[in-house]
Short mmCIF file of N, CA, C and O in Angstrom, two decimals:
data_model
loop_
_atom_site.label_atom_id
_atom_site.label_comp_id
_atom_site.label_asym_id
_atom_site.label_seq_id
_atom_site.Cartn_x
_atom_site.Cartn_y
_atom_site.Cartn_z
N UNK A 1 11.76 -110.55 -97.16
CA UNK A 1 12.61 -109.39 -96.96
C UNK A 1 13.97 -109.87 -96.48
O UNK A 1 14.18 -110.80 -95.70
N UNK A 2 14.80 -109.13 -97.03
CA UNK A 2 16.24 -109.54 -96.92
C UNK A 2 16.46 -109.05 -95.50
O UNK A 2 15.82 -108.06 -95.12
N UNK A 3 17.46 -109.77 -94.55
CA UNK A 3 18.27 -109.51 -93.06
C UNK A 3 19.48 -108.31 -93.80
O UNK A 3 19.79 -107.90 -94.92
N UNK A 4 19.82 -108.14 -92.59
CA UNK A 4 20.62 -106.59 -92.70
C UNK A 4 22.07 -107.68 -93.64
O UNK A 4 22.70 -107.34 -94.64
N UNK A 5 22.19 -108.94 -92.84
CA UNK A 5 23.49 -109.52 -93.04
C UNK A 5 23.50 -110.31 -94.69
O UNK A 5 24.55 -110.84 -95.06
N UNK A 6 22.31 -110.30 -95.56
CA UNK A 6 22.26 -110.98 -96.39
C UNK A 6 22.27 -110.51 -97.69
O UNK A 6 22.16 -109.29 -97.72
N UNK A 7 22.37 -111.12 -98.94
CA UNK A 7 23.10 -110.08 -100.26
C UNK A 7 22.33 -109.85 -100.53
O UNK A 7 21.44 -110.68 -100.41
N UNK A 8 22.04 -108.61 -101.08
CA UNK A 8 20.77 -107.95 -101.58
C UNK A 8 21.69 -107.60 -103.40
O UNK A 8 22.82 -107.23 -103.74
N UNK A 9 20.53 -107.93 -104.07
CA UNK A 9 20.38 -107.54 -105.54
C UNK A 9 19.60 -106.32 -105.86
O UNK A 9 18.38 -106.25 -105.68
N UNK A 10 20.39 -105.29 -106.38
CA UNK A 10 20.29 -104.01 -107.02
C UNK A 10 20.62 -104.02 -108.50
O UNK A 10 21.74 -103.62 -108.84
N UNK A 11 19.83 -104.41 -109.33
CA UNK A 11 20.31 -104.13 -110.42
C UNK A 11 20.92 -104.83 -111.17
O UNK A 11 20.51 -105.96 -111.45
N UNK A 12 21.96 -104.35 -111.64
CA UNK A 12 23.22 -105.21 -112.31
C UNK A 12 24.21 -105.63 -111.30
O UNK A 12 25.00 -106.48 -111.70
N UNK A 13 24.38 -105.13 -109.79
CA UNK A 13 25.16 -105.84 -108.76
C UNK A 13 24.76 -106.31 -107.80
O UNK A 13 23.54 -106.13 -107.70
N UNK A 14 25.27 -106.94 -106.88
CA UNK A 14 25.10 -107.61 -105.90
C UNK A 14 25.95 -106.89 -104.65
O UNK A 14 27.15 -106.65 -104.57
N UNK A 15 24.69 -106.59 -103.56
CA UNK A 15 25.86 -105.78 -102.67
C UNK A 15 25.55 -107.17 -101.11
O UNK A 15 24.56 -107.69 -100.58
N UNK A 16 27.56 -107.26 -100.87
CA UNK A 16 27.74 -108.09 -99.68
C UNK A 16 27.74 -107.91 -98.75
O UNK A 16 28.37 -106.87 -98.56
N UNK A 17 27.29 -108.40 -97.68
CA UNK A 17 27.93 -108.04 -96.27
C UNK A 17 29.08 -107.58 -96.13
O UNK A 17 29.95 -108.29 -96.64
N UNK A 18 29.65 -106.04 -95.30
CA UNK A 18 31.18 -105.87 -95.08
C UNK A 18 31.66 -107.92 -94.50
O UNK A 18 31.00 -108.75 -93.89
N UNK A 19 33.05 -107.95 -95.10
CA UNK A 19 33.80 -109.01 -94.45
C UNK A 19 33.87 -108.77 -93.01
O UNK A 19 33.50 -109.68 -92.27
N UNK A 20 34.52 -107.10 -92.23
CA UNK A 20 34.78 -107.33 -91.10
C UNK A 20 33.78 -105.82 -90.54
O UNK A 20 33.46 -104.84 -91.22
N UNK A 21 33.53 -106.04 -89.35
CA UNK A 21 32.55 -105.05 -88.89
C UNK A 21 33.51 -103.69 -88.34
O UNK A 21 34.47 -103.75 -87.56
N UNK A 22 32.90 -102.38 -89.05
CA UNK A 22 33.64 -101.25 -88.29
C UNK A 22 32.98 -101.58 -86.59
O UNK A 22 31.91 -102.14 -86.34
N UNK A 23 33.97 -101.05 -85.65
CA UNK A 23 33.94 -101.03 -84.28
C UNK A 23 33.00 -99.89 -84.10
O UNK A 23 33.23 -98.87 -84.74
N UNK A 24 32.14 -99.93 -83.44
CA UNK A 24 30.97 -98.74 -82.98
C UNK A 24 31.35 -98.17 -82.72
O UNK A 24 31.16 -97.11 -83.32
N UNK A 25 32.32 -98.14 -81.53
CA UNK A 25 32.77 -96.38 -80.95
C UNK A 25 34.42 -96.49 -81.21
O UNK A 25 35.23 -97.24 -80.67
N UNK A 26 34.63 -95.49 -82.23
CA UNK A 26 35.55 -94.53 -83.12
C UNK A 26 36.40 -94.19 -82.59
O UNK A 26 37.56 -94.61 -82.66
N UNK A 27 35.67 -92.77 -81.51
CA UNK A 27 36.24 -91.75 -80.98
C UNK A 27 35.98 -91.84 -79.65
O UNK A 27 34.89 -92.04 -79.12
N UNK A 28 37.40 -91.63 -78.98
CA UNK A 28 37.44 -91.48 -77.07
C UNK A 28 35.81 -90.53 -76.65
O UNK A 28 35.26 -89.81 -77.49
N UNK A 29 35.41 -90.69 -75.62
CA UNK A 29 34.26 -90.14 -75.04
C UNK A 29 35.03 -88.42 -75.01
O UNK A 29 34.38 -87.42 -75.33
N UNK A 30 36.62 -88.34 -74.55
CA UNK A 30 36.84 -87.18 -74.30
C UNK A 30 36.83 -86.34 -75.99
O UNK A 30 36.37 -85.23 -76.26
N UNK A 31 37.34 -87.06 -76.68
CA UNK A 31 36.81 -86.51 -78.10
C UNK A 31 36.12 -85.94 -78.38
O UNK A 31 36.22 -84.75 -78.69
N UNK A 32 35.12 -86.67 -78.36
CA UNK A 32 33.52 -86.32 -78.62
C UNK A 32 32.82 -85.41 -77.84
O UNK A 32 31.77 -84.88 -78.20
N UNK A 33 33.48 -85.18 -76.58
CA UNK A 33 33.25 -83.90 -75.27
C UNK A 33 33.83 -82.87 -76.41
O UNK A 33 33.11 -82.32 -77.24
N UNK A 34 35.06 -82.71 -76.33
CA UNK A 34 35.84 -81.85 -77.47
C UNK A 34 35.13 -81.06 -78.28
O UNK A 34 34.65 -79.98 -77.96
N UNK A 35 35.02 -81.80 -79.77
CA UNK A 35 33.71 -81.72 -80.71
C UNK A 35 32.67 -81.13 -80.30
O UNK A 35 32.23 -80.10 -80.80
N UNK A 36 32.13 -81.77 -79.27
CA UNK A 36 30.93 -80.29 -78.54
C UNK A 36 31.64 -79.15 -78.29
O UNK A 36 31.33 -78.14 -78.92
N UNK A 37 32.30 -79.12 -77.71
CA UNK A 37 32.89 -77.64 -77.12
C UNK A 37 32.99 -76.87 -78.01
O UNK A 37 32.51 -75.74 -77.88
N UNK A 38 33.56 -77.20 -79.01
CA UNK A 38 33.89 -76.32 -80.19
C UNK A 38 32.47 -76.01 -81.19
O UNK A 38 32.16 -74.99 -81.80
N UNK A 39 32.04 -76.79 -81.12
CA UNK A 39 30.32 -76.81 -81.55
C UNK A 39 29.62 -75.70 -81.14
O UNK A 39 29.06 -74.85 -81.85
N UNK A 40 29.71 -75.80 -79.48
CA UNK A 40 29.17 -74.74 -78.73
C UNK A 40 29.76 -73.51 -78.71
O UNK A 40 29.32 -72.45 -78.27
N UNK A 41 31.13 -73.84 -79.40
CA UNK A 41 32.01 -72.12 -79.16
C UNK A 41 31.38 -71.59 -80.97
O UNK A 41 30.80 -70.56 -81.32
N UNK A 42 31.62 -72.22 -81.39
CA UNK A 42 31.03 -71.55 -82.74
C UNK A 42 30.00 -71.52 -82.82
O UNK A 42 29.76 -71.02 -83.91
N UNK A 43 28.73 -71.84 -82.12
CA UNK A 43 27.29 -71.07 -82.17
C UNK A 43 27.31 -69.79 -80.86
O UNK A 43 26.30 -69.10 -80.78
N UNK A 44 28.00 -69.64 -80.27
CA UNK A 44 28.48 -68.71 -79.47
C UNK A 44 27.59 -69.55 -78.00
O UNK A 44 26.84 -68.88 -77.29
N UNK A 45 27.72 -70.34 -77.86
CA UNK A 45 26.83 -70.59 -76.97
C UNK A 45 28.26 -71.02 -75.48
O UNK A 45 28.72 -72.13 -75.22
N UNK A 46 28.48 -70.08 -75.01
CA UNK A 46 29.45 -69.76 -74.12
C UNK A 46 28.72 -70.93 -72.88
O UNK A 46 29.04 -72.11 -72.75
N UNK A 47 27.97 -70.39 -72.28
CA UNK A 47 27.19 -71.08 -71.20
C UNK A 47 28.07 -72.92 -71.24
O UNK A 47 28.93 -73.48 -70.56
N UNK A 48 27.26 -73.28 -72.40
CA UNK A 48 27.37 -74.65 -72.61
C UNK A 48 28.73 -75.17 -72.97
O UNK A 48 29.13 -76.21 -72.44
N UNK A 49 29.51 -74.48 -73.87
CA UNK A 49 31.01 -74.56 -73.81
C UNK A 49 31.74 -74.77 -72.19
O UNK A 49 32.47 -75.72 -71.93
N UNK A 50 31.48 -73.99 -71.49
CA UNK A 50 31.70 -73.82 -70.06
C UNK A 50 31.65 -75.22 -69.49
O UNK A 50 32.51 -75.91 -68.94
N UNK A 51 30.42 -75.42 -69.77
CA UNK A 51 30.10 -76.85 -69.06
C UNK A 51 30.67 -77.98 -69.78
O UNK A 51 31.01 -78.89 -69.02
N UNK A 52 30.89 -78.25 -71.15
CA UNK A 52 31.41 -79.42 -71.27
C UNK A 52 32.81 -79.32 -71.06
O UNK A 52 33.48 -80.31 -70.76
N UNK A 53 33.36 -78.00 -71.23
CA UNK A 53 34.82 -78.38 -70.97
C UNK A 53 35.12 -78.39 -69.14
O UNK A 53 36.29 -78.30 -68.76
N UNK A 54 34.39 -78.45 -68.47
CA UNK A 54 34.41 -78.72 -66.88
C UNK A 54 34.83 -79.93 -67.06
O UNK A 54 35.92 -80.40 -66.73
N UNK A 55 33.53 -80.70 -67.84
CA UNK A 55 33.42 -82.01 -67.53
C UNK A 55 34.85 -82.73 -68.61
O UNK A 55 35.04 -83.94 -68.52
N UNK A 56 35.46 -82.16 -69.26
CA UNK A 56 36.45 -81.96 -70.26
C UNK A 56 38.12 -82.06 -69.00
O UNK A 56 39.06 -82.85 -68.93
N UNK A 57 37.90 -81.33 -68.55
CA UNK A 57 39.03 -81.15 -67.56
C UNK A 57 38.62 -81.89 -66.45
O UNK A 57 39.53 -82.04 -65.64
N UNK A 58 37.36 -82.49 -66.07
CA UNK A 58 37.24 -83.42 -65.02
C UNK A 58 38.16 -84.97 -65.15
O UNK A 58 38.84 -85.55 -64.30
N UNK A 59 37.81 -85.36 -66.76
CA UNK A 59 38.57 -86.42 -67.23
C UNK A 59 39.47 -86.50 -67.41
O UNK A 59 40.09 -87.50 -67.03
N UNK A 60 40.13 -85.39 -68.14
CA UNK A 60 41.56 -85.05 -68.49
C UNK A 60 42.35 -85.43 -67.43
O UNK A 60 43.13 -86.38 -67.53
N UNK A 61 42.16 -84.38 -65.78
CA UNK A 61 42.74 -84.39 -64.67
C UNK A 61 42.95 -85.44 -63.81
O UNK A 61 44.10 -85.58 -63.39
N UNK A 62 42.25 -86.06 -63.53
CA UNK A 62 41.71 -87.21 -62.80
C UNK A 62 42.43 -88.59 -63.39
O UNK A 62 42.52 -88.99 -64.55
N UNK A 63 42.97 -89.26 -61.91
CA UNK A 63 44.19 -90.15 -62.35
C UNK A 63 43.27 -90.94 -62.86
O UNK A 63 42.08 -91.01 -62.58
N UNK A 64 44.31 -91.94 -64.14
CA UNK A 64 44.18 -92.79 -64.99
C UNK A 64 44.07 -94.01 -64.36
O UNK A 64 45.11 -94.44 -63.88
N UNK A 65 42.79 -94.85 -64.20
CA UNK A 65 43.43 -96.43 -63.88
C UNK A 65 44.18 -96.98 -64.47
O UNK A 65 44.60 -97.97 -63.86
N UNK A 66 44.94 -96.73 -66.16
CA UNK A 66 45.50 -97.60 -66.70
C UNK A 66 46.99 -96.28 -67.14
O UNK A 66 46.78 -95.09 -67.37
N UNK A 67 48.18 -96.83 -67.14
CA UNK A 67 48.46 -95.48 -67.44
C UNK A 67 48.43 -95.08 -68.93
O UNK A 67 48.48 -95.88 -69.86
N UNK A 68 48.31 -93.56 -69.05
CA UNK A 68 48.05 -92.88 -70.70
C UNK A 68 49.33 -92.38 -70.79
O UNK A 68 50.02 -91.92 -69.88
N UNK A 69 49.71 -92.58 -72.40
CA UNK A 69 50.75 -92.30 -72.80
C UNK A 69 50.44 -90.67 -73.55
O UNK A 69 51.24 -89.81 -73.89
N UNK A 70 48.94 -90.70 -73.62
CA UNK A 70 48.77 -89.02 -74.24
C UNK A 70 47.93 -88.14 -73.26
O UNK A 70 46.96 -87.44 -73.55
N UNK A 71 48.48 -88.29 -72.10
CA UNK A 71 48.30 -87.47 -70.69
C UNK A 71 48.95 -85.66 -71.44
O UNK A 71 48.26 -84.64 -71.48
N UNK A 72 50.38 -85.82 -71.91
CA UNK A 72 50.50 -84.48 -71.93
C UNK A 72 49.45 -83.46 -73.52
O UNK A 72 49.02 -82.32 -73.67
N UNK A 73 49.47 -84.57 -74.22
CA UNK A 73 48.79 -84.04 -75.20
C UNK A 73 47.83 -83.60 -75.13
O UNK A 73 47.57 -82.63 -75.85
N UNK A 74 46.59 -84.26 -73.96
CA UNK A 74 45.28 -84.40 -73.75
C UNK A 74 45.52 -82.83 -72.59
O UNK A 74 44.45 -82.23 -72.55
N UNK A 75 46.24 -82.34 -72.02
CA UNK A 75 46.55 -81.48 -71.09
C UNK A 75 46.83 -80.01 -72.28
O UNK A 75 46.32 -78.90 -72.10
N UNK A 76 47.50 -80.28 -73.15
CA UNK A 76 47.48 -79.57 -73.82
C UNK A 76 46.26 -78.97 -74.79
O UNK A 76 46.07 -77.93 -75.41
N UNK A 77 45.51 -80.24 -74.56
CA UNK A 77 44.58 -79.81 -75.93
C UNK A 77 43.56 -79.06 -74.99
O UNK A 77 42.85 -78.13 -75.38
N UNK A 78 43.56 -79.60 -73.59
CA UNK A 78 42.75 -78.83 -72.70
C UNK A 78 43.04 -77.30 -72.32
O UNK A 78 42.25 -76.44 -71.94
N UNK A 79 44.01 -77.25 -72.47
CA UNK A 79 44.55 -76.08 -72.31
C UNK A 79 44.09 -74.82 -73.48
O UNK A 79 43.69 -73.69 -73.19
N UNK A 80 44.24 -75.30 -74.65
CA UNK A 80 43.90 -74.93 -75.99
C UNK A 80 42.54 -74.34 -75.67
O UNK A 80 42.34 -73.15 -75.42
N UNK A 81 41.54 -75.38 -75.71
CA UNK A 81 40.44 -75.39 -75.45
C UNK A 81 40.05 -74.14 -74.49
O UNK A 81 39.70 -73.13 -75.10
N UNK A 82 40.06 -74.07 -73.12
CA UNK A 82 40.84 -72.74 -72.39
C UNK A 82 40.85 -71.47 -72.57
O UNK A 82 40.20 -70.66 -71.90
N UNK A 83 41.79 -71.16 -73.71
CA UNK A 83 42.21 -70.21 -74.53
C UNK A 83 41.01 -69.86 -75.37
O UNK A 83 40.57 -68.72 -75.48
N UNK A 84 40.53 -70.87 -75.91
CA UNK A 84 39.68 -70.51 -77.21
C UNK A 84 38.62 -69.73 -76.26
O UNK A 84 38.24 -68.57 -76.37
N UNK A 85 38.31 -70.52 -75.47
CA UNK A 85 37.14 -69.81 -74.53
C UNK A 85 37.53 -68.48 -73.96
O UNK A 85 36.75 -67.58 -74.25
N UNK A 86 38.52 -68.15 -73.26
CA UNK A 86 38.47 -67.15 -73.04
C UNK A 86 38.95 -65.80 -73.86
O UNK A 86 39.01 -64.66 -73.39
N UNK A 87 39.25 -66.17 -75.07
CA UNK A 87 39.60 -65.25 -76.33
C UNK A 87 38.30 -65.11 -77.15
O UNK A 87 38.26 -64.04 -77.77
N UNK A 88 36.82 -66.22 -77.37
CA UNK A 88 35.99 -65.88 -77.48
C UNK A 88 34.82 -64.52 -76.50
O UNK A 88 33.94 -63.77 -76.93
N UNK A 89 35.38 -64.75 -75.08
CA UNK A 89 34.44 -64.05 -73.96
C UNK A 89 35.45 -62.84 -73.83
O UNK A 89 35.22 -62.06 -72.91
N UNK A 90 36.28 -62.64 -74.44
CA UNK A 90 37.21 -61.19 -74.30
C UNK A 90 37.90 -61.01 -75.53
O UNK A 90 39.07 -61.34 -75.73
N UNK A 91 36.98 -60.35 -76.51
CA UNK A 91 37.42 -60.22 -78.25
C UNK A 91 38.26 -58.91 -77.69
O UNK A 91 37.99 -58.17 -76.75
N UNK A 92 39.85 -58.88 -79.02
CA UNK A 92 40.40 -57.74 -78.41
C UNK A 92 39.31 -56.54 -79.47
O UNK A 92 38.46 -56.76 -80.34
N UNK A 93 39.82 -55.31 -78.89
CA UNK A 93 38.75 -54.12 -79.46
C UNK A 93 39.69 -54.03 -81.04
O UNK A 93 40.88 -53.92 -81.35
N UNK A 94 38.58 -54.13 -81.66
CA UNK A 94 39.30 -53.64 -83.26
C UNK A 94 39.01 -55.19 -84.40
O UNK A 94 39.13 -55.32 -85.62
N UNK A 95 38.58 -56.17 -83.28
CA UNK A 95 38.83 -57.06 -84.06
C UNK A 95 37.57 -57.77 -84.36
O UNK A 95 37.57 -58.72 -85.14
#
């Protein structure tokens, strides 16, 4: 049996090992907090939205050991975030 790293024959081709390895983690942890939130706002699941964006604005807020150059963006997107929530938990009437 072939190793994950070794050429395997399919057919008429030959498939190689990638040359260089994608990096495992992609996306910032606060990202991926993000992505839930919005996950949880579109199954309506308010409760849980609540809670990751706590922990959403825990990170955001909380000084940087290194400094961030997308402090205001990340403030903004928190902010966004915010909004969505409380425009989901108070639909205007009519809409």
């Amino acid at each position: 049996m072939a190793d994950e790293w070794s050429e395997v024959r399919t057919g008429t081709e030959t498939l190689r090992p990638p040359t260089q390895v994608a990096p495992r983690h992609t996306r910032r942890l606060s990202d991926k907090i993000l992505i839930a939130f919005h996950q949880a706002c579109d199954q309506s699941d308010f409760e849980v939205a609540e809670e990751l964006l706590r922990i959403l604005e825990t990170m955001v807020t909380r000084r940087p050991s290194v400094p961030d150059q997308n402090r205001r963006k990340n403030m903004e997107t928190l902010v966004a975030a915010h909004e969505r929530l409380w425009l989901l938990r108070h639909p205007e009437p009519g809409n």
